[in-house]
XYZ file of C-alpha atoms in Angstrom:
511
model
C 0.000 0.000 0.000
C 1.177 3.200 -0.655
C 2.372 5.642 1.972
C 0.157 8.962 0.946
C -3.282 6.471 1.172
C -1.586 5.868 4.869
C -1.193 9.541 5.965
C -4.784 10.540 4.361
C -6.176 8.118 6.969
C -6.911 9.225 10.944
C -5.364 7.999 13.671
C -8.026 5.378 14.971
C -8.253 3.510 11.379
C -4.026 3.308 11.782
C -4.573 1.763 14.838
C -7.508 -0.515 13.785
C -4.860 -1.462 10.806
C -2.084 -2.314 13.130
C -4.706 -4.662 15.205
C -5.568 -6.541 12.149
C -1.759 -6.776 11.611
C -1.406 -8.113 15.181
C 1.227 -5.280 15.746
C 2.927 -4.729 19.462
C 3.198 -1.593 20.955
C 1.390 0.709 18.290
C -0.658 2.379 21.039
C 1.498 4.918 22.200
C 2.664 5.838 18.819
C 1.962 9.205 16.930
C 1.039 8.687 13.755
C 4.130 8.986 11.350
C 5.827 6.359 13.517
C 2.575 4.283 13.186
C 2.447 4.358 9.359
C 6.406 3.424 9.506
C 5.450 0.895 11.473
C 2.734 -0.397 9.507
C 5.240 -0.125 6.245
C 7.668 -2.166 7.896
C 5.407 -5.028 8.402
C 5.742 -8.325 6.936
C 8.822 -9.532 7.850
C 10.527 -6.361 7.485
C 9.202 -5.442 3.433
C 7.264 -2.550 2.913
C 6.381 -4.214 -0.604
C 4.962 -7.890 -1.404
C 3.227 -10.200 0.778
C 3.496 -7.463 3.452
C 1.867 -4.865 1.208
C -1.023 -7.054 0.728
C -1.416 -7.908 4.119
C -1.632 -4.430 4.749
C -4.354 -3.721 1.909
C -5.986 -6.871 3.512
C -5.842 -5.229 6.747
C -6.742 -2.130 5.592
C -9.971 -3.120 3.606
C -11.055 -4.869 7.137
C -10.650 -1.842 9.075
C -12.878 0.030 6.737
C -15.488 -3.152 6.228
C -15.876 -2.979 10.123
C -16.301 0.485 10.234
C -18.941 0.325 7.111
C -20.854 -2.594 8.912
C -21.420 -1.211 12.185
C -18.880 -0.155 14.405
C -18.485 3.402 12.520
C -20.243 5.123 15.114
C -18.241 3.730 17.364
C -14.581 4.123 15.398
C -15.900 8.026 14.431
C -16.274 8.535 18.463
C -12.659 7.107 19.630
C -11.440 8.873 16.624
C -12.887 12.226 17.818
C -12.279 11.522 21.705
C -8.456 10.613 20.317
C -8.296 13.927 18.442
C -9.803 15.968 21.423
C -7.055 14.340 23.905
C -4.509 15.286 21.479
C -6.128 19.169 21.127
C -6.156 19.226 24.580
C -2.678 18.251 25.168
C -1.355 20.557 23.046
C -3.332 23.206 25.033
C -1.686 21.761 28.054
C 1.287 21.864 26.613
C 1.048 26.263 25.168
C -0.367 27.005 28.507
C 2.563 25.763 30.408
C 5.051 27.212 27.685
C 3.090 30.955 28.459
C 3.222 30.438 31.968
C 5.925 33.052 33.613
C 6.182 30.881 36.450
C 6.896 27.543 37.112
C 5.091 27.701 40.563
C 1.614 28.890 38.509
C 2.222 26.412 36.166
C 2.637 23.411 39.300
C -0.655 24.508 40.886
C -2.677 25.420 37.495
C -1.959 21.911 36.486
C -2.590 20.431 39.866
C -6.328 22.415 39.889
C -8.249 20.860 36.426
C -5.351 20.774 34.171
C -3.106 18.207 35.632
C -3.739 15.216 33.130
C -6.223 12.873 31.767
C -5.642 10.476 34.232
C -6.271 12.155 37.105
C -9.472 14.075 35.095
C -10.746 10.355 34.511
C -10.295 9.390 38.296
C -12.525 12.852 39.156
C -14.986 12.066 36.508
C -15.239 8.708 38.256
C -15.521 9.751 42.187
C -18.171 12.639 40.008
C -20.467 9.784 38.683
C -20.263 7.756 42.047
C -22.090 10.584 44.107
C -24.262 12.515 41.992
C -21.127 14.898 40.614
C -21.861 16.482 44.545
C -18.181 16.893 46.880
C -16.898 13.562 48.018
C -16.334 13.697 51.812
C -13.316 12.076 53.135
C -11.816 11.466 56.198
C -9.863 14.675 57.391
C -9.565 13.656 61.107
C -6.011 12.643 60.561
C -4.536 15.308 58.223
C -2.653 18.683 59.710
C -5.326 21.546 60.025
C -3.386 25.141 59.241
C -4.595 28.957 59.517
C -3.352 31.587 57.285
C -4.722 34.688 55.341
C -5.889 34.149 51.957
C -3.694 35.710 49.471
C -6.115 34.903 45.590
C -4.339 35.694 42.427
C -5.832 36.897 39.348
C -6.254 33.306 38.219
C -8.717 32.447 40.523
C -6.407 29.963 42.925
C -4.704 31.389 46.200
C -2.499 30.564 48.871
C -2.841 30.604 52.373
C 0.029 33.012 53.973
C 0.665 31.094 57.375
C 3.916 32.871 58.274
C 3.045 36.560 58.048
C 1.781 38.538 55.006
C 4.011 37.808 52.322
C 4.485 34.287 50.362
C 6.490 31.915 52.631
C 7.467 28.060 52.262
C 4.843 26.548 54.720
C 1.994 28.168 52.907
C -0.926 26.446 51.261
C -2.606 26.407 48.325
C -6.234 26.838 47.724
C -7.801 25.669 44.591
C -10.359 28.213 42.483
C -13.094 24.989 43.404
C -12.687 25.903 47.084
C -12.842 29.196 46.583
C -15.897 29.415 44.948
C -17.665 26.934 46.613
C -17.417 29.014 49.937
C -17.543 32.098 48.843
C -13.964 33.259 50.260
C -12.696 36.495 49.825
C -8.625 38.171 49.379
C -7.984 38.872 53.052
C -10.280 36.266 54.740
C -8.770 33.970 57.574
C -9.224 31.213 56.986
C -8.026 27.523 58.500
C -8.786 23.668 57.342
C -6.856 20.573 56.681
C -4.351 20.301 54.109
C -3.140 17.382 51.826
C 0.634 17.021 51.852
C 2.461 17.239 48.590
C 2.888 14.751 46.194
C 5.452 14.198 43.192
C 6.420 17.825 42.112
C 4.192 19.890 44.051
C 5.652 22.551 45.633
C 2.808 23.736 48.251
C 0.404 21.538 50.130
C -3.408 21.477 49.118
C -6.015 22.612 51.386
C -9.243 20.180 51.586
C -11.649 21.668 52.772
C -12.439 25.091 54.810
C -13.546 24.276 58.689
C -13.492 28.419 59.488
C -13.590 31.273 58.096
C -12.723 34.619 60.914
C -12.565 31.792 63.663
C -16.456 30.935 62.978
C -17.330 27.762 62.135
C -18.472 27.035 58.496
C -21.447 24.789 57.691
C -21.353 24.275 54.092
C -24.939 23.513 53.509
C -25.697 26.888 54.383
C -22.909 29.111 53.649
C -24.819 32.786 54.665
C -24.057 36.058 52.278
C -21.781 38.287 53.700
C -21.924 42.356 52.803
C -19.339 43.411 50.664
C -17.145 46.625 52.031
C -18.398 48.733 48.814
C -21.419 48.698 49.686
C -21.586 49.644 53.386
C -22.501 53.405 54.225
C -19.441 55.846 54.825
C -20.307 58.478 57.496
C -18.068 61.179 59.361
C -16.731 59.915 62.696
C -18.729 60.047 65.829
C -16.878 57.975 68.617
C -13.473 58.595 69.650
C -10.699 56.824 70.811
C -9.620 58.122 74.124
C -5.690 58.309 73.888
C -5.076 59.547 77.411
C -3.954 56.929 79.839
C -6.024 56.818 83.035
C -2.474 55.454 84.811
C -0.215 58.394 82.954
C 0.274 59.046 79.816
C 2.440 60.779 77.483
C 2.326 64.371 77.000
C 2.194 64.057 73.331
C -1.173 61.683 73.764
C -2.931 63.920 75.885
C -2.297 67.037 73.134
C -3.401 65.072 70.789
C -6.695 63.959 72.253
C -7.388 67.831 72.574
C -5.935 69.298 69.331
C -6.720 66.825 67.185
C -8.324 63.935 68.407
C -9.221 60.807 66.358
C -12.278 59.055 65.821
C -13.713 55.618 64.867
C -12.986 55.674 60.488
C -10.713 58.713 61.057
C -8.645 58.894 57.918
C -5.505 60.997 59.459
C -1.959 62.354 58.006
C 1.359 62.632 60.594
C 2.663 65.564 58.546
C 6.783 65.512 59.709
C 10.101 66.214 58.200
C 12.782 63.668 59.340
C 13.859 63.136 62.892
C 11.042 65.265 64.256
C 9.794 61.812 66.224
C 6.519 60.686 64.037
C 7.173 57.538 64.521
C 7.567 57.855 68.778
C 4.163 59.307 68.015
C 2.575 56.266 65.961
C 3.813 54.057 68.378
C 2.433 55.923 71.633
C -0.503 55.873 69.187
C -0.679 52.119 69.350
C -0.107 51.783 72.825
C -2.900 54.039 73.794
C -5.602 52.482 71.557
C -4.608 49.122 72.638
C -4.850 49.981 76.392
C -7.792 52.341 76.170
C -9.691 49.880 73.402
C -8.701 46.399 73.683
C -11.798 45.782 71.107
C -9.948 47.525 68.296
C -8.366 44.748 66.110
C -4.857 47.054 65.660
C -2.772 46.150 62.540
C 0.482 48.605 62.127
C 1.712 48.412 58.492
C 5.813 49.558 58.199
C 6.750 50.066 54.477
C 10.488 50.293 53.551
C 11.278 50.769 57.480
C 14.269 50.264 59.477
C 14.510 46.519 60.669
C 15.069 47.629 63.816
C 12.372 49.931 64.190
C 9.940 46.808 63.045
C 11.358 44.660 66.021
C 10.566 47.776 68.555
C 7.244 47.955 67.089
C 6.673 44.127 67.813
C 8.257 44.207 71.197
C 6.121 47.461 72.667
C 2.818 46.472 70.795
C 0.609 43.444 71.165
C -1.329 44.311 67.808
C -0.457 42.772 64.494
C 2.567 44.223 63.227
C 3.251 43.787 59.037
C 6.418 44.710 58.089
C 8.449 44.939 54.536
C 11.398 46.293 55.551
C 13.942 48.602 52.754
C 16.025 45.398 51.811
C 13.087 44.147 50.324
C 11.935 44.671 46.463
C 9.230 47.421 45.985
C 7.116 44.375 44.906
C 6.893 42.878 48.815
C 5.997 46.640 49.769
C 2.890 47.044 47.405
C 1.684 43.175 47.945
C 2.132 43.387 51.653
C 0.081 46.402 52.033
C -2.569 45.378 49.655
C -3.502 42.117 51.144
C -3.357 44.160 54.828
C -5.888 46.679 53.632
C -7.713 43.627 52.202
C -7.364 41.922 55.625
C -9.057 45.032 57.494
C -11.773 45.189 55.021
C -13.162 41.563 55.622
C -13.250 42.379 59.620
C -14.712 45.570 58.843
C -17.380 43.779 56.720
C -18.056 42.102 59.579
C -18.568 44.685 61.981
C -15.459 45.349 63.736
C -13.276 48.127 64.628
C -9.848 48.184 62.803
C -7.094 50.742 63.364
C -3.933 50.920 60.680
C -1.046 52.550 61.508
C 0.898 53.006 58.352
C 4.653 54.614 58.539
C 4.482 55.770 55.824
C 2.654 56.651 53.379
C 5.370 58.639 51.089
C 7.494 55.526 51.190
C 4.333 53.239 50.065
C 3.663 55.794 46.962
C 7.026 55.255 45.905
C 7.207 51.734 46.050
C 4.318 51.981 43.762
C 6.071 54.581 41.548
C 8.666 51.483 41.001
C 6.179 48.404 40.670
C 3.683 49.751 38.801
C 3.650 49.846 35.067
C 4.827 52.823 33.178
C 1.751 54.967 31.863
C 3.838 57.716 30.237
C 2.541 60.412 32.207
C 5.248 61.816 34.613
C 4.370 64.537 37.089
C 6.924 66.544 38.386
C 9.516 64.639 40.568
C 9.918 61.605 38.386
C 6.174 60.625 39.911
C 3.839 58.276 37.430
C 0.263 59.731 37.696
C -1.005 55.708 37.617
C 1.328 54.788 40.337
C -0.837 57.467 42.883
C -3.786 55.402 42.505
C -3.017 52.842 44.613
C -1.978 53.967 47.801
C -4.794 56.909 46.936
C -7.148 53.725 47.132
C -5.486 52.473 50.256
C -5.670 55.616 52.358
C -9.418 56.125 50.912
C -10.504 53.073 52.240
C -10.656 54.795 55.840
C -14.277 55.141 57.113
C -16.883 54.463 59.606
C -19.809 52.218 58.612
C -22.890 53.704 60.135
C -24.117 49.647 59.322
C -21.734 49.039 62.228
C -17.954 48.647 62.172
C -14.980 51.247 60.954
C -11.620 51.032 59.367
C -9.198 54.159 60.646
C -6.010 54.940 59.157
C -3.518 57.121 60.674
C -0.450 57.359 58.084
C 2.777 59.278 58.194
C 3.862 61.416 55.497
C 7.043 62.757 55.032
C 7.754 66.540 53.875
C 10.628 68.794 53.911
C 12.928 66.288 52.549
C 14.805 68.288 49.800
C 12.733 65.478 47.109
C 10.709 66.920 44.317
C 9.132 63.389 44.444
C 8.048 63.474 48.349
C 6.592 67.243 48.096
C 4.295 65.784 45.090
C 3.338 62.616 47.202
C 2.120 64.810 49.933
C 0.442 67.296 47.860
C -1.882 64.000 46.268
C -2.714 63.362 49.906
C -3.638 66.781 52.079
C -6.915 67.076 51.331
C -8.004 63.678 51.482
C -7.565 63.406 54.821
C -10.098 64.403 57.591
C -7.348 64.595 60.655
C -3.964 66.023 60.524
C -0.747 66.076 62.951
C 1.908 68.013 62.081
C 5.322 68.285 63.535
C 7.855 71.146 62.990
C 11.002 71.458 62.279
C 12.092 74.035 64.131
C 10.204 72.945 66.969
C 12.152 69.552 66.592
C 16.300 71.675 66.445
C 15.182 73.106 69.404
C 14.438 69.537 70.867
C 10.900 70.465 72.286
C 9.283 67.338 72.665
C 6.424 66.391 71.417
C 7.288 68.909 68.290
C 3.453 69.631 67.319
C 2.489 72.680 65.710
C -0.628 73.741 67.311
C -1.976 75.686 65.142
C -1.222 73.714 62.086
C -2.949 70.592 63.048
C -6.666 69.851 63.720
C -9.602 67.465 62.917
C -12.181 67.688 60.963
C -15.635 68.218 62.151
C -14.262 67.600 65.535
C -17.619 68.962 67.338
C -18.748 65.411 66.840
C -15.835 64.005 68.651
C -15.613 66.310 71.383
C -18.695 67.257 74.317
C -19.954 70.800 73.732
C -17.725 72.512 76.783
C -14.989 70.324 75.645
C -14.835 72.026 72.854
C -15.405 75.347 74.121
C -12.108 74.970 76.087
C -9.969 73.804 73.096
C -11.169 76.647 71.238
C -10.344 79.187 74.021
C -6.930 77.175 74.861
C -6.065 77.765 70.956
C -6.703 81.378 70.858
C -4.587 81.971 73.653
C -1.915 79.538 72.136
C -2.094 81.608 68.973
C -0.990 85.180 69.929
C 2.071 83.543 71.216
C 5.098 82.683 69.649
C 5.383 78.954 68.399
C 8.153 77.256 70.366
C 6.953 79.389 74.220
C 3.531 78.213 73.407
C 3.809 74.550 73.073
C 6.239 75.030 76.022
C 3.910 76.186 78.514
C 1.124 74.012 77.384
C 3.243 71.473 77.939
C 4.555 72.534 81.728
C 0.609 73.183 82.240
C -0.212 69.602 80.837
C 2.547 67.926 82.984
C 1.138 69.670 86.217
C -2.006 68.433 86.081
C -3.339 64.892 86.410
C -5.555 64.314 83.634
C -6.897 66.706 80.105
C -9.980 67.233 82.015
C -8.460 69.079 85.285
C -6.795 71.011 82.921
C -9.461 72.073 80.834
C -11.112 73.167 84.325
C -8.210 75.380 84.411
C -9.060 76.939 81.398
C -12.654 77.301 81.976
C -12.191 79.291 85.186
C -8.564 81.526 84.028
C -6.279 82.373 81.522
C -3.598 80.513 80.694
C -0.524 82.729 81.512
């Protein structure tokens, strides 16, 4: 038989050939080395008694396939074909992937083979296509955050914020099956790896925010976008009733901070912002042990994160300056992600972010280049995000609030910084700021009175409250900066508590 009449043939009437022919080993064969192998046959001549035994074998094939089992021979030809289409999908899609890591747990969720998509489709038919429960009493249960990726899949992070090697990978079948959400905590057993799987496999979810998760009825939960913003109306005391700092107890009467306060620590370097976010922590902590506190530290000193872990019991996320701008944006997109799923469900969640300059720029380096440039070297697309992040700051009047106190850095001799803090100062509702000259002349807490303030701070503050903050900063104001935060300090530091000493002012002067 010739070899054309061969290759016009498919691949199932090759193989129906090479059964008539009693061939070995023709079923793993693509088809040019079937048709050599077909040639060859007949004691090794391709012409002869071999090329009628192939014509023989060739007219049988075909009589069979006339006489009834065409249907049959059409269907494995087509099922053959499909495998091979999607095998060579298989094999472009792990070709495009850009990582190998995607690529292990892509193939490991729906595209990891037709054997183990046969063994599925078999445990599918067994149960009504429903979830096959198995025994998870024995298998290790872990907790992390749920990182998702654009793909659909995720990972648990069980080691902090950022990807580590113990965490776990959740397929996009889990994911939609219960609903779960970037930022979610979430804990269940896991499947330990097999062959060249990198990450282990979560099985099921047992909890989602510590709560129990019955997956006949898995309830609706609100999404943050559509809760209700409103302007702040509880406050978080900051004064200590065992002694606090003297910068705590100004701030609680110059510009005191609410429940979904959105507030800026406006400082040049070294004039102690971040002594002041960390008294910050301290006081909410103490005063409102409720308050889930998370403080975020972008591109910050190493040693500054393990102060912030040793004097604070909140969650502290760090990406310190040795690390890639990459960890800085991911880390403090799956934190604000993180707050937004307790705020959902009705919680109070405090970030303190140091800083906020230092996150824009990370941004400015990660972020693709739109080709608009502001002044400063600054991409206009690369203020978005940490725009976003710093918006997200509100109270719920559904219940719940998210408040973020950042620091922004000024006064740095950097085009770039002065443009980062122009995007932010009016998009705050609550600003500290510190002076430099205040700061060379080492006076301690170095706030400028006059500069800072709250917004809509009558809702904060009782009506004679008020009445005394207002009198205390007109009488602060006709003096010069540096004697005036003096003596309100020596008055502040004689007196026992901010309400004594807005007595004071209520009944004299201060002089």
């Amino acid at each position: 038989m010739d070899r054309t009449v061969l290759e016009r043939k498919a691949l199932s009437e090759l193989k129906e050939i090479a059964s008539t022919l009693e061939l070995h080993g023709y079923q793993r064969l693509k088809k040019s080395e079937l048709i050599d192998l077909i040639m060859s046959s007949g004691n090794g001549e391709p012409t002869g008694n071999g090329a009628s035994a192939v014509r023989a074998a060739a007219d049988a094939a075909t009589e069979r396939r006339d006489t009834g089992a065409g249907d049959g021979g059409r269907a494995d030809e087509e099922s053959a074909d499909d495998r091979d289409d999607r095998d060579d999908r298989d094999d472009r899609d792990s070709d495009d992937a850009p990582e190998r890591e995607r690529t292990r747990e892509r193939n490991r969720d729906g595209g990891g083979g037709r054997r183990n998509k046969r063994s599925r489709n078999r445990k599918g038919r067994g149960d009504g296509g429903q979830h096959q429960s198995e025994d998870t009493s024995e298998l290790e249960v872990r907790q992390g955050v749920l990182d998702l990726l654009p793909e659909g899949y995720g990972f648990l992070r069980t080691t902090g914020y950022l990807a580590g090697p113990k965490d776990v990978y959740v397929s996009q079948s889990l994911v939609r099956r219960y609903g779960l959400r970037r930022g979610d905590l979430v804990s269940g057993p896991i499947r330990q790896t097999k062959g060249g799987d990198k990450f282990p496999a979560l099985v099921k979810v047992d909890t989602i925010e510590g709560d129990e998760l019955d997956e006949r009825n898995i309830p609706r939960r609100r999404e943050f976008k559509e809760l209700t913003p409103y302007f702040p109306r509880e406050r978080f005391r900051l004064e200590k009733q065992d002694g606090s700092p003297v910068a705590m107890r100004i701030v609680d009467m110059i510009a005191p901070v609410g429940k979904g306060q959105r507030g800026l620590i406006v400082s040049p370097p070294k004039a102690g912002k971040t002594t002041i976010l960390k008294q910050l922590a301290q006081a909410i902590e103490t005063n409102n042990p409720e308050t889930h506190l998370m403080v975020l530290l972008v591109d910050e000193r190493p040693e500054e994160v393990t102060d912030f872990e040793r004097s604070t019991t909140g969650e502290v996320i760090s990406s310190t300056f040795d690390r890639p701008a990459d960890d800085h944006t991911a880390v403090a997109e799956l934190t604000i992600e993180r707050a937004k799923r307790l705020v959902e469900r009705g919680r109070d969640v405090v970030i303190l972010l140091d800083s906020i300059t230092r996150l824009a720029r990370a941004y400015n380096l990660a972020a693709p280049a739109s080709g608009r440039i502001l002044s400063g070297g600054v991409d206009s697309a690369a203020l978005y995000p940490p725009k976003r992040f710093f918006g997200a700051a509100r109270n719920i009047e559904e219940g719940g609030s998210l408040t973020i106190i950042a620091t922004a850095l000024v006064e740095t001799g950097s085009k770039m910084d002065e443009v980062i803090f122009e995007e932010f100062k009016g998009t705050g509702n609550m600003e500290l700021r510190l002076s430099r000259g205040l700061e060379q002349k080492r006076i301690f807490p170095a706030v400028d009175i006059e500069a800072s303030g709250t917004r809509k701070e009558e809702l904060l503050l009782a009506p004679d409250e008020l009445e005394a903050v207002w009198k205390l900063r007109r009488v602060l104001a006709s003096m010069d900066g540096g004697a005036s935060l003096e003596l309100l300090i020596d008055k502040l530091r004689a007196t026992k508590s901010n309400n004594q000493f807005l007595q004071l002012i209520h009944k004299s002067s201060l002089s």
